[in-house]
XYZ file of N, CA and C in Angstrom:
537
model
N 31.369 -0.096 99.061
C 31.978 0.505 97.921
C 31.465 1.925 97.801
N 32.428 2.586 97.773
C 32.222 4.211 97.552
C 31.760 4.262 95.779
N 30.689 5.274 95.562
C 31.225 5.716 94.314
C 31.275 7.294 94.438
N 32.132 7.695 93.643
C 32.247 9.003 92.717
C 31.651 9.592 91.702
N 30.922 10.883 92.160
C 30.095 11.105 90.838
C 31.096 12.142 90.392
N 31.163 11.728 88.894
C 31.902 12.854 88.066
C 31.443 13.541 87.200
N 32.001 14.883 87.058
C 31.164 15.975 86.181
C 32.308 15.826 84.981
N 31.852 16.595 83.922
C 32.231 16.605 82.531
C 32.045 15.773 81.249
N 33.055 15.410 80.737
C 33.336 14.147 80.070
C 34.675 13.876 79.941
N 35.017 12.489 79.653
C 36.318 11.814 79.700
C 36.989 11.968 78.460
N 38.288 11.939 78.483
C 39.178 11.996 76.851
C 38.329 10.869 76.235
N 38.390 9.871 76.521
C 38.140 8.933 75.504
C 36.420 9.513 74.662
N 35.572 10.026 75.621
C 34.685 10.820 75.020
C 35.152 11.813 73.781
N 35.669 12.510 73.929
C 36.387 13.482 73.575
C 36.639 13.018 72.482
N 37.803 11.712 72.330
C 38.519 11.578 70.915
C 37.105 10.923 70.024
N 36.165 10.136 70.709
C 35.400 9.179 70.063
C 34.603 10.668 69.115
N 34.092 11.517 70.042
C 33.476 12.798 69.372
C 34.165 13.702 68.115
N 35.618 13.554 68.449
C 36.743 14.291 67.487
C 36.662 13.248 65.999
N 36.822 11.664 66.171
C 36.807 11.061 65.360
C 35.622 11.034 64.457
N 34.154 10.908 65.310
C 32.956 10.929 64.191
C 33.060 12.078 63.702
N 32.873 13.364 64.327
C 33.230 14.613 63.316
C 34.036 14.737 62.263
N 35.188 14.214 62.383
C 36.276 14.389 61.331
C 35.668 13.052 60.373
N 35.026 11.872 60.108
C 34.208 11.322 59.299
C 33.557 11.900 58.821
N 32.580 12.465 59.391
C 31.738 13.365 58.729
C 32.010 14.684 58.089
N 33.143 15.474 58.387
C 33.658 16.497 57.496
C 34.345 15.884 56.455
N 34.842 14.931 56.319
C 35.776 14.353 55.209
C 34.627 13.920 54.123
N 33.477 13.539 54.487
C 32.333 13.169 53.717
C 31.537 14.612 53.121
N 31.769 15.438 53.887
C 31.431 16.452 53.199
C 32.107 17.699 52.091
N 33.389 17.140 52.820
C 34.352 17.151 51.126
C 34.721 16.672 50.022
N 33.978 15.719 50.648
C 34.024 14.428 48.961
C 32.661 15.191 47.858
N 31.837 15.371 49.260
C 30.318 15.831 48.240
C 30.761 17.380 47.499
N 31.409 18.012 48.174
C 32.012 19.143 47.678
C 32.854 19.112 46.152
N 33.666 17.899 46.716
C 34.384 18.068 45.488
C 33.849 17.154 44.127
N 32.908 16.259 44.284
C 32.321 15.734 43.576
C 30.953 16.692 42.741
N 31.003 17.946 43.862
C 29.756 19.117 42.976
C 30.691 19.872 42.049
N 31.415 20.421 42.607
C 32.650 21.148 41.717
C 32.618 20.246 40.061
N 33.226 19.082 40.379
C 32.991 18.311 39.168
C 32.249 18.242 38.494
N 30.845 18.069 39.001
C 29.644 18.125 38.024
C 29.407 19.149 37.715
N 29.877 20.393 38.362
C 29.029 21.773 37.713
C 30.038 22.050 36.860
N 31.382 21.754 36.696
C 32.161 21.504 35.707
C 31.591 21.172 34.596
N 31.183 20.017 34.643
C 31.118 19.293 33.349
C 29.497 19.708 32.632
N 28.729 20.524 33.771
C 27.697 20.592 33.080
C 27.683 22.394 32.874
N 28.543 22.833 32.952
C 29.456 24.356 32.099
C 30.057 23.754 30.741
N 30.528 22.695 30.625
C 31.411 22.225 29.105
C 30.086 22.148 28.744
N 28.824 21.372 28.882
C 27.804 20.665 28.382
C 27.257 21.902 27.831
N 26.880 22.963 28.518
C 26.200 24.386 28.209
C 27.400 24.748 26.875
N 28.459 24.900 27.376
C 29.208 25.756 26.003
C 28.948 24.951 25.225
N 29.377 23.654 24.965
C 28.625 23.061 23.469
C 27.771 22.980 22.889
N 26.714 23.048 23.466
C 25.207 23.018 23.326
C 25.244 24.861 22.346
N 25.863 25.350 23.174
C 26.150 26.860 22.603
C 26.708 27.174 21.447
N 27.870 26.232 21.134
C 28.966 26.002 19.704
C 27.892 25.410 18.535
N 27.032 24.081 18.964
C 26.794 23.635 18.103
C 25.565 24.385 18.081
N 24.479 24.942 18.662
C 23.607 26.031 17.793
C 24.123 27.181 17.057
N 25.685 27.305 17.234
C 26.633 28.469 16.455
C 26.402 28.163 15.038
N 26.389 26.386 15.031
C 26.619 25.666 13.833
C 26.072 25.651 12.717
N 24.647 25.514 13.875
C 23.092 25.689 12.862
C 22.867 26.717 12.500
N 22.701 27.788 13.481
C 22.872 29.149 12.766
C 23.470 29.868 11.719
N 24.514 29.441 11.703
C 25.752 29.788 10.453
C 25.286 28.990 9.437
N 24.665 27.552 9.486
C 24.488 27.026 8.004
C 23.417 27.666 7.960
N 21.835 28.022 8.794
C 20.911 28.669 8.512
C 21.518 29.656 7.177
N 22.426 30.819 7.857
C 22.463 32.050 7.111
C 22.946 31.729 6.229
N 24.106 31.046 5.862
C 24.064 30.416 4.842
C 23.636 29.902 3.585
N 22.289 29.331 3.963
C 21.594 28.502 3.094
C 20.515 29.682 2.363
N 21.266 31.051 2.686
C 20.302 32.188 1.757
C 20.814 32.275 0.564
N 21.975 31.548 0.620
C 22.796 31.910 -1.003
C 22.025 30.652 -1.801
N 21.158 29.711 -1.412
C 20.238 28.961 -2.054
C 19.655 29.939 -3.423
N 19.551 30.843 -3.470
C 18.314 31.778 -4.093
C 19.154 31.929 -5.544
N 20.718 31.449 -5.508
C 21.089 32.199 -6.749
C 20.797 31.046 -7.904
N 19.978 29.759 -7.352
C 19.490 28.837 -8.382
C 20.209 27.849 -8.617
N 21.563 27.928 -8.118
C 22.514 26.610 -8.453
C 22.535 26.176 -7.321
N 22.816 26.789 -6.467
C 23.502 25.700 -4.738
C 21.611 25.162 -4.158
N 22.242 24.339 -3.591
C 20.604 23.302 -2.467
C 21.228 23.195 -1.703
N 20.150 22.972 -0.597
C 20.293 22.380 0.705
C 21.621 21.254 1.138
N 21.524 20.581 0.214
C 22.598 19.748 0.565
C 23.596 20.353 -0.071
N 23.871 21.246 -0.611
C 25.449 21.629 -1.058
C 25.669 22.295 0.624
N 25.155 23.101 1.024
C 25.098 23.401 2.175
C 25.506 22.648 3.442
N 24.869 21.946 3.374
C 25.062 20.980 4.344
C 26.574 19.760 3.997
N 26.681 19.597 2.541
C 27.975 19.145 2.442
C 29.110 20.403 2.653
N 28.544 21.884 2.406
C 29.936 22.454 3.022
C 30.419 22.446 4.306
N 29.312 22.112 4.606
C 29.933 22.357 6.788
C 30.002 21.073 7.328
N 30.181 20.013 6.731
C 30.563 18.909 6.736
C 32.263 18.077 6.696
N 32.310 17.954 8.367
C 33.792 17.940 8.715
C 33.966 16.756 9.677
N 35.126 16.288 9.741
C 34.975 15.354 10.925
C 36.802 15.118 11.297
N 36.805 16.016 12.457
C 36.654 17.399 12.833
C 37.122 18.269 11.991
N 36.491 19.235 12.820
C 36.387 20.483 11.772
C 38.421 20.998 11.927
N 38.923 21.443 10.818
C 40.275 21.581 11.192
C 40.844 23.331 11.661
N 41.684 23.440 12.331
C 41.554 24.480 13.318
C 42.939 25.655 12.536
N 43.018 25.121 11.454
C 44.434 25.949 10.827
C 43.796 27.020 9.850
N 45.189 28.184 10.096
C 44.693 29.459 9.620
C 43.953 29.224 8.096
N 42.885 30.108 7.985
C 42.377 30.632 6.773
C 42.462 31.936 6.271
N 42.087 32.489 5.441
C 41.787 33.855 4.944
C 40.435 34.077 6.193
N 40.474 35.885 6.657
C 40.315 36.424 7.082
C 38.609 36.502 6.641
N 37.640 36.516 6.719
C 36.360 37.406 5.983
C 36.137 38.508 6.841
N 36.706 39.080 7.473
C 35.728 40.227 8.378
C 36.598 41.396 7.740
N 35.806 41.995 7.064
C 36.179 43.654 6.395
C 36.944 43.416 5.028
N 36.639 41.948 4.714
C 37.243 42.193 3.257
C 35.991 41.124 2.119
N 36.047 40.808 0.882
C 35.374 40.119 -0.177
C 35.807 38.800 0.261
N 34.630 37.884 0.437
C 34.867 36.437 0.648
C 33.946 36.129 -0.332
N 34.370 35.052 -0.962
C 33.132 33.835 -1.737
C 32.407 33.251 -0.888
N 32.123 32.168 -1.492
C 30.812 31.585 -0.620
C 31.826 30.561 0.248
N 32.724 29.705 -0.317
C 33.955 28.448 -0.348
C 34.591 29.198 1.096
N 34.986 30.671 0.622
C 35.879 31.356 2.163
C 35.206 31.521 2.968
N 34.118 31.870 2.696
C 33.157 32.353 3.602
C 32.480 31.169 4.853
N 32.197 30.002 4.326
C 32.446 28.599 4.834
C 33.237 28.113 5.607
N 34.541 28.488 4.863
C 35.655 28.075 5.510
C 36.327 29.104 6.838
N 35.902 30.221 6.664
C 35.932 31.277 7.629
C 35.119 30.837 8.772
N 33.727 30.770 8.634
C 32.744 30.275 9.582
C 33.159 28.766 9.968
N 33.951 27.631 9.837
C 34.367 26.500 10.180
C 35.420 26.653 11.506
N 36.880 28.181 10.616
C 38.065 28.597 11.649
C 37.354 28.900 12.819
N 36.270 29.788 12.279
C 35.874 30.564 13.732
C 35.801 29.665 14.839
N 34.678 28.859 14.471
C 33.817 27.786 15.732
C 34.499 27.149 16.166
N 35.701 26.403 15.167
C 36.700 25.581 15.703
C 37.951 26.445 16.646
N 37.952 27.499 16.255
C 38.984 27.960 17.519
C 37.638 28.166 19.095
N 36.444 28.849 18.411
C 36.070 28.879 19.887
C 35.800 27.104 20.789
N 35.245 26.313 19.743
C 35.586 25.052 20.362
C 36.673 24.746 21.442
N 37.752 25.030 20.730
C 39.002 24.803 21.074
C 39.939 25.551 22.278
N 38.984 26.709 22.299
C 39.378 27.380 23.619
C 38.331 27.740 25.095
N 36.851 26.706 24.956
C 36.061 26.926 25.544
C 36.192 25.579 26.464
N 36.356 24.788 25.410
C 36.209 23.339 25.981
C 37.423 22.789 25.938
N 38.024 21.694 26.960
C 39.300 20.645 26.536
C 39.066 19.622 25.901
N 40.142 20.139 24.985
C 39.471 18.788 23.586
C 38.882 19.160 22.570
N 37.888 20.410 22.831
C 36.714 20.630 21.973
C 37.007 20.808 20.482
N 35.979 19.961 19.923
C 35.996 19.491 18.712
C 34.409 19.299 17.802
N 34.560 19.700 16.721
C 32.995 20.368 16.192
C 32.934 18.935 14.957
N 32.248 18.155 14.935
C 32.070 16.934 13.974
C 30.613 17.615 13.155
N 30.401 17.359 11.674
C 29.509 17.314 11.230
C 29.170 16.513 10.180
N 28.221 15.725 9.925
C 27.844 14.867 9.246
C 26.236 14.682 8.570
N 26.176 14.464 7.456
C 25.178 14.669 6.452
C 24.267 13.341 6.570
N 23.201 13.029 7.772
C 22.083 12.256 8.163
C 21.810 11.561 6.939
N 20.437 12.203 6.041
C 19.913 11.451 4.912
C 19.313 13.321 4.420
N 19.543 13.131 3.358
C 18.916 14.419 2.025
C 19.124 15.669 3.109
N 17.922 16.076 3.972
C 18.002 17.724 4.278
C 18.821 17.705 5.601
N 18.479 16.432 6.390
C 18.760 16.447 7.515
C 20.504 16.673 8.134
N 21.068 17.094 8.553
C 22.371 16.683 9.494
C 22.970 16.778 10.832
N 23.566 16.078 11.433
C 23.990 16.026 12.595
C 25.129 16.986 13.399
N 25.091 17.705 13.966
C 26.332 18.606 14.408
C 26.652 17.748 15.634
N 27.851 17.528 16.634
C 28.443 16.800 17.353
C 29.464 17.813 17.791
N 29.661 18.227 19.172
C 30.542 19.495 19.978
C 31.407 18.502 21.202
N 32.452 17.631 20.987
C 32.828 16.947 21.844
C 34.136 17.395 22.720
N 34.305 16.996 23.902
C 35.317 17.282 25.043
C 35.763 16.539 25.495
N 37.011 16.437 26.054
C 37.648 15.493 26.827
C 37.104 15.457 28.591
N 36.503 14.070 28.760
C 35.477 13.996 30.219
C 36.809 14.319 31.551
N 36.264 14.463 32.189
C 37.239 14.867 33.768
C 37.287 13.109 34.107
N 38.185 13.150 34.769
C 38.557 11.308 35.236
C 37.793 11.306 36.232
N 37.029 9.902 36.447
C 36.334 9.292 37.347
C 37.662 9.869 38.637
N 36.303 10.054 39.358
C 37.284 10.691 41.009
C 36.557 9.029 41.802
N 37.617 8.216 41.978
C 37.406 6.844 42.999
C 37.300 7.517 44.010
N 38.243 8.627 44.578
C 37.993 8.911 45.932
C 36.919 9.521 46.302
N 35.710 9.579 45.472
C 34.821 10.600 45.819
C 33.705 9.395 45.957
N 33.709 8.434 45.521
C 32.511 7.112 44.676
C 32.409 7.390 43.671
N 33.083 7.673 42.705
C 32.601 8.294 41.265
C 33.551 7.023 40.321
N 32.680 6.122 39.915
C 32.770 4.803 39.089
C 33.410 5.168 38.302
N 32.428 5.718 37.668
C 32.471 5.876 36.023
C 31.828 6.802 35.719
N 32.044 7.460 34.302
C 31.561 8.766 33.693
C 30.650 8.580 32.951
N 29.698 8.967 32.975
C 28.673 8.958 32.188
C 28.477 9.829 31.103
N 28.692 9.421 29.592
C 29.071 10.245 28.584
C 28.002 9.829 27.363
N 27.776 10.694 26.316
C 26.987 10.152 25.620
C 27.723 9.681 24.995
N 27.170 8.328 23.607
C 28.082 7.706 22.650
C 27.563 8.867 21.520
N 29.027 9.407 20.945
C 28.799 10.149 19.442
C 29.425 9.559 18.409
N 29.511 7.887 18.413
C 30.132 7.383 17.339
C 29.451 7.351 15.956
N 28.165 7.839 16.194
C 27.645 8.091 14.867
C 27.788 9.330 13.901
N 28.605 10.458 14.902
C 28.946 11.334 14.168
C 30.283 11.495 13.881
N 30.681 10.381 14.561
C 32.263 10.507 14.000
C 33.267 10.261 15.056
N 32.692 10.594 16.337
C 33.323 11.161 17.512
C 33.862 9.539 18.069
N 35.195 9.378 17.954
C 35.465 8.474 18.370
C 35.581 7.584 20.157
N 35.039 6.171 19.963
C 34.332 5.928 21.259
C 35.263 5.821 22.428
N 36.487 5.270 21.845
C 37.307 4.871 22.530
C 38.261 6.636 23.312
N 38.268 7.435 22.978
C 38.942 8.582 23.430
C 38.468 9.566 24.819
N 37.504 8.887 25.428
C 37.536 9.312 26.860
C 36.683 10.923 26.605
N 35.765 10.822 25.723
C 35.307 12.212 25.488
C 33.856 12.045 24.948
N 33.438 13.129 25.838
C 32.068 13.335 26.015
C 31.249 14.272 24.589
N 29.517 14.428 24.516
C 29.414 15.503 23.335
C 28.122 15.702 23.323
N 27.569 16.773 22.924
C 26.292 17.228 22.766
C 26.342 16.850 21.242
N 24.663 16.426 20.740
C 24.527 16.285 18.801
C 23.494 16.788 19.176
N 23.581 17.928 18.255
C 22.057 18.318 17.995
C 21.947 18.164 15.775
N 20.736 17.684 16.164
C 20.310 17.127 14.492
C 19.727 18.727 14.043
N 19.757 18.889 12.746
C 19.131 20.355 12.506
C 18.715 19.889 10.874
N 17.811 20.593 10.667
C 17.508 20.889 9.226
C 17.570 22.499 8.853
N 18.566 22.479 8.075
C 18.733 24.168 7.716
C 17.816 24.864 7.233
């Protein structure tokens, strides 16, 4: 029996090499597109986190009109007290006389339009804890589980204590504050 020594490699080499590669690039577009997603969702997570210290801040400044002897802490905290906050026109405060009531209600339009155009969904809940304390809640509508990527399920916090309903597929930062 003769043999033949042969140089190169054979097609069937070839395709077996073409096939694991193309496994392995397809796996590295899943991880791709599964980062995209998360750095997604943890950009919504940052802007809310951002809205709702808007929140605290604004009742902070707020809570200087304390000094005229009638309003407290909790009138305060019952003015910015919404669930959700509603996103329809108000009177204007920038360059004209607001009360304290417009002035509230001005600082509510604001946050709720930037809510509303930062985040999908975004929605500003606030709710009055016990005496000084209250809860702010900045919620979004979550991106859908990607099956094709391995991505189960979404991992979201529960904000049903501030209002944020459980069943609606939407995620939320609460930060608790005392004004």
């Amino acid at each position: 029996m003769k043999f033949v020594k042969t140089d190169g490699v054979s097609l069937i080499e070839v395709l077996v090499t073409t096939l694991i590669l193309g496994i392995g690039l397809l796996g590295v577009a899943a991880m791709q597109v599964t980062s995209v997603n998360s750095s997604q969702e943890g950009y919504y997570r940052s802007q809310a986190t951002e809205i709702a210290e808007s929140v605290a801040s604004r009742m902070r400044t707020t809570r200087m009109s304390i000094y005229d002897g009638i309003t407290t802490f909790a009138d305060v905290i019952e003015d910015y007290a919404g669930e959700p906050y509603d996103c329809s026109a108000v009177k204007s405060c920038i360059g004209s006389d607001c009360n304290d009531e417009e002035l509230v209600n001005f600082d509510k339009w604001q946050l709720c339009q930037v809510a509303s155009r930062d985040l999908p969904g975004g929605e500003i809940y606030v709710r009055n804890v016990s005496g000084l304390r209250s809860r702010v809640a900045v919620s979004w509508d979550v991106a859908q589980a990607r099956q094709d990527t391995g991505q189960r399920t979404i991992l979201n916090n529960q904000c049903s204590s501030v209002g944020v309903p459980d069943n609606q597929g939407k995620d939320c930062v609460v930060l608790e504050i005392i004004p």
